[in-house]
XYZ file of N, CA and C in Angstrom:
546
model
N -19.367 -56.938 4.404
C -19.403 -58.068 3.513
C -20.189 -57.681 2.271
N -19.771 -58.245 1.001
C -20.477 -57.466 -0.175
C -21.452 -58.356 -0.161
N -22.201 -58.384 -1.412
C -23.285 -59.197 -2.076
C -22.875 -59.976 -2.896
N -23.316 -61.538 -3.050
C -23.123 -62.113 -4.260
C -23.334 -61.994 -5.681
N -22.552 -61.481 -6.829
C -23.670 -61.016 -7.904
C -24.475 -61.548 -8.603
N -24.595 -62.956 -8.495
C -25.270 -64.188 -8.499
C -26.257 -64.302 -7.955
N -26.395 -63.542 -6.938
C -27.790 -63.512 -5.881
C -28.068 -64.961 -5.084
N -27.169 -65.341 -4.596
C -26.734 -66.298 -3.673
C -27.036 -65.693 -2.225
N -26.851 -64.256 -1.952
C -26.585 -63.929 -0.460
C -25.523 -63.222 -0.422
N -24.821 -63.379 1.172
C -23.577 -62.035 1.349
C -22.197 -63.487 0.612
N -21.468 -62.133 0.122
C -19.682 -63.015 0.300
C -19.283 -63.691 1.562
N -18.567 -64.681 1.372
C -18.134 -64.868 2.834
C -16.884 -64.768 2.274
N -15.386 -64.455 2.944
C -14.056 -64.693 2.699
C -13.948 -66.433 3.134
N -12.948 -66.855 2.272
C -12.485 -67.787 2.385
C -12.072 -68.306 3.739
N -11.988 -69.311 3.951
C -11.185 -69.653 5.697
C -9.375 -69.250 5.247
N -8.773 -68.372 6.123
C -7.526 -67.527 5.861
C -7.696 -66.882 5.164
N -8.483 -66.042 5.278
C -8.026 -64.693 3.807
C -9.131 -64.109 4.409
N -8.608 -62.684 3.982
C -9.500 -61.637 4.323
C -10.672 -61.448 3.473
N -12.077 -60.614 3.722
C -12.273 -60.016 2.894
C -12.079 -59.481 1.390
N -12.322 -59.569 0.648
C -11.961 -58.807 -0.425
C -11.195 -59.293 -1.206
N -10.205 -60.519 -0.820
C -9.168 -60.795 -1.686
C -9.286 -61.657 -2.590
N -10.138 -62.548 -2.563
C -10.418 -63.322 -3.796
C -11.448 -62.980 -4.871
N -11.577 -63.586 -5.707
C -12.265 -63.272 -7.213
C -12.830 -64.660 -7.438
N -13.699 -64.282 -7.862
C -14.872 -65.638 -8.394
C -14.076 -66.521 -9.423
N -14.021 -67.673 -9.502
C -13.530 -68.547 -10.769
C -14.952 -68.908 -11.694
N -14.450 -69.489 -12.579
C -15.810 -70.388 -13.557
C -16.473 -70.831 -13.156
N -16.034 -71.492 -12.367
C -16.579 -72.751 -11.148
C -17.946 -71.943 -10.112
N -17.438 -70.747 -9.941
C -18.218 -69.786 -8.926
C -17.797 -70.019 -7.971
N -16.834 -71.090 -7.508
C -15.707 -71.017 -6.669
C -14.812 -69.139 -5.800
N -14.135 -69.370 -4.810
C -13.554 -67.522 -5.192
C -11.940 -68.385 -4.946
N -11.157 -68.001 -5.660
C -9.850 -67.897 -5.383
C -8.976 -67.034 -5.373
N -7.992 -66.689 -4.540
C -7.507 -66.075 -3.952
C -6.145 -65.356 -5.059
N -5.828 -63.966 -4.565
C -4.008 -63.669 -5.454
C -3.026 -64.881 -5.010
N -2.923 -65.409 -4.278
C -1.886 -66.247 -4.064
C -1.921 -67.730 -5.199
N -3.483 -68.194 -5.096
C -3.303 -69.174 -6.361
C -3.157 -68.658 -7.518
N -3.844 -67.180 -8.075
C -3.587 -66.744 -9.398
C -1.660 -66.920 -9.412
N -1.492 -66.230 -8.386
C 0.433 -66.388 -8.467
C 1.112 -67.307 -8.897
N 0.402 -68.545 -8.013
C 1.202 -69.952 -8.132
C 0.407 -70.541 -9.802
N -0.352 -70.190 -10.257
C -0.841 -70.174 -11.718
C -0.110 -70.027 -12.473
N 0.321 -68.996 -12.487
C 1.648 -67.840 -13.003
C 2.569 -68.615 -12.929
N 3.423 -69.103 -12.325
C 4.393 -69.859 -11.817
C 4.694 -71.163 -12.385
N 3.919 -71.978 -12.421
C 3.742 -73.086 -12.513
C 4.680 -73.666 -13.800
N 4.652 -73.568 -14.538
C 5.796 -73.396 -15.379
C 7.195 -72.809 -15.729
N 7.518 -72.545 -14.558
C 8.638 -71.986 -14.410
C 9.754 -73.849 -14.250
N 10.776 -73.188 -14.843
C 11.610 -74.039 -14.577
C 12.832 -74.032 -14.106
N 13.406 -74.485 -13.787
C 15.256 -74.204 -13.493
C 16.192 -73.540 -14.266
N 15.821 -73.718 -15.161
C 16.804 -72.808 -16.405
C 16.301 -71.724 -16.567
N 14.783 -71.528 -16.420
C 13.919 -69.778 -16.415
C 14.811 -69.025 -15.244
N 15.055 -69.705 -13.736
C 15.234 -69.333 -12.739
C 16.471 -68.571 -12.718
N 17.545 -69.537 -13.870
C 18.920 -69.389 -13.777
C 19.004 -67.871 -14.327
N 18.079 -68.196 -15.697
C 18.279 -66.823 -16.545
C 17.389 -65.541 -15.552
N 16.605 -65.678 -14.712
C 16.244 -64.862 -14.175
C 17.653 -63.994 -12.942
N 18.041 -65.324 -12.592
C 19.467 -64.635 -11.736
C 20.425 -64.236 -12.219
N 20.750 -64.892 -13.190
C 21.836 -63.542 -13.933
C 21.486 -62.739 -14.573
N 19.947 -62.134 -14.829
C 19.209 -60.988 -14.760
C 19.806 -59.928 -13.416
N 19.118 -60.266 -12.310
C 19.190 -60.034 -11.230
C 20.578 -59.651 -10.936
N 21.961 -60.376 -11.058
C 23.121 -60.276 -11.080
C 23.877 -58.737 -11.915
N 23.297 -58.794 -13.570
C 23.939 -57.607 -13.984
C 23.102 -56.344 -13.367
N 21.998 -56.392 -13.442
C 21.507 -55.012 -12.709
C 21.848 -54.437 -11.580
N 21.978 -55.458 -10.613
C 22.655 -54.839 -9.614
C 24.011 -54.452 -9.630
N 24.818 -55.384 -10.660
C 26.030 -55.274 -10.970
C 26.519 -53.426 -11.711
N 25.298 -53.161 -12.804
C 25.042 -51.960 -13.519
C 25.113 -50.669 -12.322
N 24.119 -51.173 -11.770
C 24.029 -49.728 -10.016
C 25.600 -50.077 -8.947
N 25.852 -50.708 -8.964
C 27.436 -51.105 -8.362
C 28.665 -50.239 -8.968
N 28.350 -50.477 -10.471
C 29.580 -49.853 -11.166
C 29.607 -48.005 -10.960
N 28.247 -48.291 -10.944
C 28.431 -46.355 -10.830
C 28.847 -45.944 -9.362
N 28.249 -46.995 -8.416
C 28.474 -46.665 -6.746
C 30.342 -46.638 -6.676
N 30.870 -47.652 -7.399
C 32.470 -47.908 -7.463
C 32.498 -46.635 -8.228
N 31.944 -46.236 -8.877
C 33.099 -44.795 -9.485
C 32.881 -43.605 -9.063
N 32.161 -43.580 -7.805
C 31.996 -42.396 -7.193
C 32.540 -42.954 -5.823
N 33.526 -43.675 -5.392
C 34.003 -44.206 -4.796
C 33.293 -44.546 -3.239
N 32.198 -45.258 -3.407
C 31.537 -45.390 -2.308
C 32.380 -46.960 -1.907
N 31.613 -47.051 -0.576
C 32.154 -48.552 -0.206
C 31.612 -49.795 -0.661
N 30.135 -49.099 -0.707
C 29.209 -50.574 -1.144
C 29.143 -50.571 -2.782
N 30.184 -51.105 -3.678
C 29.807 -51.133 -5.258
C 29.677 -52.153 -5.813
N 30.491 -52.709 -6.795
C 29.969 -53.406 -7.969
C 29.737 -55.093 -6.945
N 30.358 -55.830 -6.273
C 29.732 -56.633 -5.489
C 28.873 -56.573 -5.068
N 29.017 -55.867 -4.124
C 27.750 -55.454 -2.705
C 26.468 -55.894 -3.505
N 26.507 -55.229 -4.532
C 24.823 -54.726 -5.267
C 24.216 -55.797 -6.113
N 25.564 -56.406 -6.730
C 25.263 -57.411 -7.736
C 24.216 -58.560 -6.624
N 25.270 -59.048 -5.483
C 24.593 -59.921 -4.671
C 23.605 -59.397 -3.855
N 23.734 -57.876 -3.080
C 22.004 -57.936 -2.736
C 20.719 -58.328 -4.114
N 21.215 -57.966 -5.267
C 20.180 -58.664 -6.007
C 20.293 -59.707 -6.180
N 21.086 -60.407 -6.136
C 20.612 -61.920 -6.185
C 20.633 -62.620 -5.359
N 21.076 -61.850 -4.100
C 20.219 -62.510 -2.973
C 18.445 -62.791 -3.211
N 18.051 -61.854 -3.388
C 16.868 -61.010 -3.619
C 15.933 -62.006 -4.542
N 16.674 -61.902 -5.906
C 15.993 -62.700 -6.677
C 15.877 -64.507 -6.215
N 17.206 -64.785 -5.623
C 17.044 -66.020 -5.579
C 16.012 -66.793 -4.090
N 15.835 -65.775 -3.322
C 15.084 -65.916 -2.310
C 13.126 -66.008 -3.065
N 13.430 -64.596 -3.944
C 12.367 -64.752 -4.742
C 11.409 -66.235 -5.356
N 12.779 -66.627 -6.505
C 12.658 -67.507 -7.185
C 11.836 -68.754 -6.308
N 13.243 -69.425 -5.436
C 12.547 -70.361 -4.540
C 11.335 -70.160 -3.631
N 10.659 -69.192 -3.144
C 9.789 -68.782 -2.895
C 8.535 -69.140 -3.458
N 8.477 -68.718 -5.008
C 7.676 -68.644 -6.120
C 7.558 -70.366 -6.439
N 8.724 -71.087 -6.143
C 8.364 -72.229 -6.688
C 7.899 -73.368 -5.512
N 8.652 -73.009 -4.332
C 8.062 -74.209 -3.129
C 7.155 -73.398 -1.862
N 6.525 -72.043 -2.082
C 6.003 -71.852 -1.001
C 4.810 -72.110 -1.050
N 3.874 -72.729 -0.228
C 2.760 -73.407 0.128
C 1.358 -71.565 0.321
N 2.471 -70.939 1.160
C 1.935 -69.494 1.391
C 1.711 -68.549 0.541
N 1.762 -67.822 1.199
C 1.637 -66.241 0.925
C 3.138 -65.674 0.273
N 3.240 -65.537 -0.670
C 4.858 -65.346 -1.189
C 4.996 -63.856 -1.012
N 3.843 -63.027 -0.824
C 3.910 -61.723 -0.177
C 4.743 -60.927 1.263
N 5.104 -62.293 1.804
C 5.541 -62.369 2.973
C 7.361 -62.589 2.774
N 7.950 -63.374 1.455
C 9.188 -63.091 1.124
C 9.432 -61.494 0.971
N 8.004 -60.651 0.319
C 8.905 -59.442 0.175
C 9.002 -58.562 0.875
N 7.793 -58.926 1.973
C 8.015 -58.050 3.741
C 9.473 -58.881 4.346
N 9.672 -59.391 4.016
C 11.145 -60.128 4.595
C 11.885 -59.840 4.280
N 12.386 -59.924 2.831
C 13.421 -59.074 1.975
C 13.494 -57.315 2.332
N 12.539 -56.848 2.361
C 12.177 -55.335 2.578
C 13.230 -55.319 4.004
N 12.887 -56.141 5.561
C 13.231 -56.165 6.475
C 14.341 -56.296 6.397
N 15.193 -57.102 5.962
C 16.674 -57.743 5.938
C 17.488 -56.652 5.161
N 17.204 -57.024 4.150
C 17.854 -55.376 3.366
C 17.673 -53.736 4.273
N 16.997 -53.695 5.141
C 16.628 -52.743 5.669
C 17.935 -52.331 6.936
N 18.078 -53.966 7.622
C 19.301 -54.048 8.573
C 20.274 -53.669 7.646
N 20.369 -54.274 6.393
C 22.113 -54.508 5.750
C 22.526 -52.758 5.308
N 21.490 -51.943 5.225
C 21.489 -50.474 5.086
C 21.686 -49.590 5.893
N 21.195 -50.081 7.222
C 21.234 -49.422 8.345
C 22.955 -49.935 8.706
N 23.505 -50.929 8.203
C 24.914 -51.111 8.477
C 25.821 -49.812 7.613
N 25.222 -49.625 6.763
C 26.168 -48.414 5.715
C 25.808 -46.855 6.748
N 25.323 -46.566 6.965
C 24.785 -45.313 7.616
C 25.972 -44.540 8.735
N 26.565 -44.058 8.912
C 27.065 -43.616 10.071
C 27.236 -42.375 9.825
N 26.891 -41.972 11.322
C 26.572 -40.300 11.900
C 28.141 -40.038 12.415
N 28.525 -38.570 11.787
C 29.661 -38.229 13.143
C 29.315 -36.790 12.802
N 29.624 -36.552 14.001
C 28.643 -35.551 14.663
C 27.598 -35.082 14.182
N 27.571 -34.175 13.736
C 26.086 -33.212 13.077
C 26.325 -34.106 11.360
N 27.084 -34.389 10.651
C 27.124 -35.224 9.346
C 26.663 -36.456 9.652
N 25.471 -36.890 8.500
C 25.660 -38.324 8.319
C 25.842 -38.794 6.980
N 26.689 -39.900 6.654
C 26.947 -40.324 5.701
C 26.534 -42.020 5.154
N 26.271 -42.314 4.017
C 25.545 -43.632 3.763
C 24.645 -43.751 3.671
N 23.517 -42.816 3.110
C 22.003 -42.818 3.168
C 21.992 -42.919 1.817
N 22.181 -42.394 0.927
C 22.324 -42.915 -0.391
C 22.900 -44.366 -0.609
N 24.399 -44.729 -0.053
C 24.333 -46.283 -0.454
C 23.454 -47.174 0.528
N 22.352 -46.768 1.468
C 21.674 -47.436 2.079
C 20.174 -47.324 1.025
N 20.121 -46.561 0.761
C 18.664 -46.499 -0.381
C 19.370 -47.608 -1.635
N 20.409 -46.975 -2.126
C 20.632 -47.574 -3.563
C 20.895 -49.191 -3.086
N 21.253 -50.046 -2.419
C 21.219 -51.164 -1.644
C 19.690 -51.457 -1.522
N 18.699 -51.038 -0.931
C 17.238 -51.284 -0.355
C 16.110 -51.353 -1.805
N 16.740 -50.133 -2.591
C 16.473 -50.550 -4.098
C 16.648 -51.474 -5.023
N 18.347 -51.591 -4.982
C 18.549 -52.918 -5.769
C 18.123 -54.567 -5.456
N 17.562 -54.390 -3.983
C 17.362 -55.403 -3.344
C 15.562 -55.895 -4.332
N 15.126 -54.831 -4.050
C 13.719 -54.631 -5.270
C 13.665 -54.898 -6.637
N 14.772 -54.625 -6.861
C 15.329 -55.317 -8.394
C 15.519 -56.258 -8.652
N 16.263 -56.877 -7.859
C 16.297 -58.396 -8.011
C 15.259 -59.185 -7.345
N 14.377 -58.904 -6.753
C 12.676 -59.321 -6.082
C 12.205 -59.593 -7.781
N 12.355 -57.582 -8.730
C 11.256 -58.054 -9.592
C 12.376 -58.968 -10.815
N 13.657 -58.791 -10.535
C 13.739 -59.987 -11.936
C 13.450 -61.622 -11.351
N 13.764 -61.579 -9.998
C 13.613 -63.247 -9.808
C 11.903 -63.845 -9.713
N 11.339 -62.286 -10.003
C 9.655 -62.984 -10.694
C 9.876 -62.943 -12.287
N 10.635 -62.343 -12.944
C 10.599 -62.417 -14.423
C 10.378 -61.210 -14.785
N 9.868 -60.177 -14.252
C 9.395 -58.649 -14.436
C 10.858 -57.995 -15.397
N 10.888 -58.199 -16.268
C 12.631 -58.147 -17.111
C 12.626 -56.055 -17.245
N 11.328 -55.599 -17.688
C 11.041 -54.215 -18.289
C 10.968 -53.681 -17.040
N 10.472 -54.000 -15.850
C 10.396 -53.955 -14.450
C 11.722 -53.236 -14.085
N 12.770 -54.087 -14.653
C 14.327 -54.115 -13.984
C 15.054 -53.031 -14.760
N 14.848 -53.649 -15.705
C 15.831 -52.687 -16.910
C 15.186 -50.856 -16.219
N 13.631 -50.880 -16.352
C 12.911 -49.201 -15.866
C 13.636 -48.594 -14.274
N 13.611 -49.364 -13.713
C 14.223 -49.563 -12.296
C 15.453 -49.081 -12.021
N 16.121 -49.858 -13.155
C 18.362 -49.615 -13.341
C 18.492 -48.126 -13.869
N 17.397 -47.770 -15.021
C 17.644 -46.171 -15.506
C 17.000 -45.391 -14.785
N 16.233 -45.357 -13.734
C 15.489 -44.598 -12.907
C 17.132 -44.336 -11.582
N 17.357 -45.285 -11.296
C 18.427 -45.356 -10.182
C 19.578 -44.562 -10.723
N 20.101 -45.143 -11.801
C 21.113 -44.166 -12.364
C 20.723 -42.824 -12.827
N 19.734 -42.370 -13.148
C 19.443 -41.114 -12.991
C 19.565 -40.133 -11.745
N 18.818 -41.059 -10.564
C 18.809 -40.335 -9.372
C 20.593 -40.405 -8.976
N 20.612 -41.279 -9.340
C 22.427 -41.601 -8.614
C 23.235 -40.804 -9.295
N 23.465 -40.527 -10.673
C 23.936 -39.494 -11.285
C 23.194 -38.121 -11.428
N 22.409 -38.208 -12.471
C 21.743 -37.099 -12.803
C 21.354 -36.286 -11.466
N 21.041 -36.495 -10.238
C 20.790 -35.632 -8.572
C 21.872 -35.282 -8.452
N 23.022 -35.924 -8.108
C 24.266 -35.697 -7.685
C 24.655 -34.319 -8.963
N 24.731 -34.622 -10.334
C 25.044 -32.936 -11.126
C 24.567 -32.244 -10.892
N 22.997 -31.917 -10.495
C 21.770 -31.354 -10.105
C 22.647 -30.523 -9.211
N 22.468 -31.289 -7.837
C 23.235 -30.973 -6.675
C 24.568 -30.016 -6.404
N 25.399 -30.875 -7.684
C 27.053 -29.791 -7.783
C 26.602 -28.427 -8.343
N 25.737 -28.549 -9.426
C 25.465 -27.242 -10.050
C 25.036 -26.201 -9.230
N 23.741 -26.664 -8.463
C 22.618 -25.869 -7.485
C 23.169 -25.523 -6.761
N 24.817 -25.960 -6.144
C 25.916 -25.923 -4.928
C 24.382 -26.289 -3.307
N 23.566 -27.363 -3.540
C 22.819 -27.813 -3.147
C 23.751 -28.915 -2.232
N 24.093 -28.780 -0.324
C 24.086 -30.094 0.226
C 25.910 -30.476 -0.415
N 26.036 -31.440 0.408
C 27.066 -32.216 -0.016
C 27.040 -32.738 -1.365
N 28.290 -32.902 -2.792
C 27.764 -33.725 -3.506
C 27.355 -34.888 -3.787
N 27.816 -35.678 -2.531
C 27.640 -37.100 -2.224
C 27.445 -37.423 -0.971
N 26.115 -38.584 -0.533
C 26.451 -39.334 0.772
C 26.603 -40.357 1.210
């Protein structure tokens, strides 16, 4: 337990919260990341939300188009809606959860995790779908950070992915590195 810097005595954590996680207010109060969040939030409105999902929508839509032209199974759908699954789970999250909204993105992480493990299949010593199971588990993260508003977040995210998704794969043909695709 730390010290007060006030010279009050030791910290105590809040009742529910650990250690460490809150920060002193004006008040000398401590409040927690979850109210700074819902701070943040609080002004959000329905029409922010909307424009946040069809954020969420083209980016994933952007990583889709390239998955469709390298003819994978999971493309320009698949991706568009794991992100806006993503975001819109987000969104409502951000605006009616009482909790820990930290816990939508251990959830999202989980769920997207099954819908990846559906792309994957082994035959024999080959396995194939580990790339559209990452690029899926990623875009799912994308639309997490546009349905918080994180816009530079998304856009950094979409050219990082298409790099690895293209730019590895030439890497790869050149180096005669591995399959060129999985």
């Amino acid at each position: 337990m730390g010290r007060d810097p006030a010279g009050g005595g030791p910290l105590r954590p809040c009742a529910g919260r650990s250690a460490g996680t809150g920060r002193r207010d004006s008040a000398g109060g401590v409040r927690g990341r979850a109210d700074t969040l819902q701070a943040a939030v609080a002004g959000v409105s329905t029409g922010v939300l909307l424009v946040r999902l069809l954020v969420a929508v083209v980016a994933g839509g952007v990583v889709g188009v390239e998955r469709e032209m390298t003819g994978q199974p999971a493309g320009l759908r698949t991706h568009a809606l794991v992100s806006l699954g993503a975001a819109l789970f987000t969104g409502v999250s951000l605006l009616y959860s009482q909790g820990d909204q930290l816990r939508t993105v251990a959830a999202l992480a989980t769920g997207i995790g099954f819908l990846g493990a559906g792309a994957i299949v082994r035959s024999g010593a080959t396995v194939q779908g580990l790339t559209t199971a990452a690029s899926l588990w990623v875009t799912a993260a994308v639309g997490l950070a546009a349905g918080s508003g994180l816009y530079l977040l998304v856009v950094a995210s979409v050219v990082l992915m298409l790099i690895v998704l293209r730019g590895f794969a030439w890497l790869k043909t050149v180096a005669h590195i591995g399959s060129p695709e999985e």
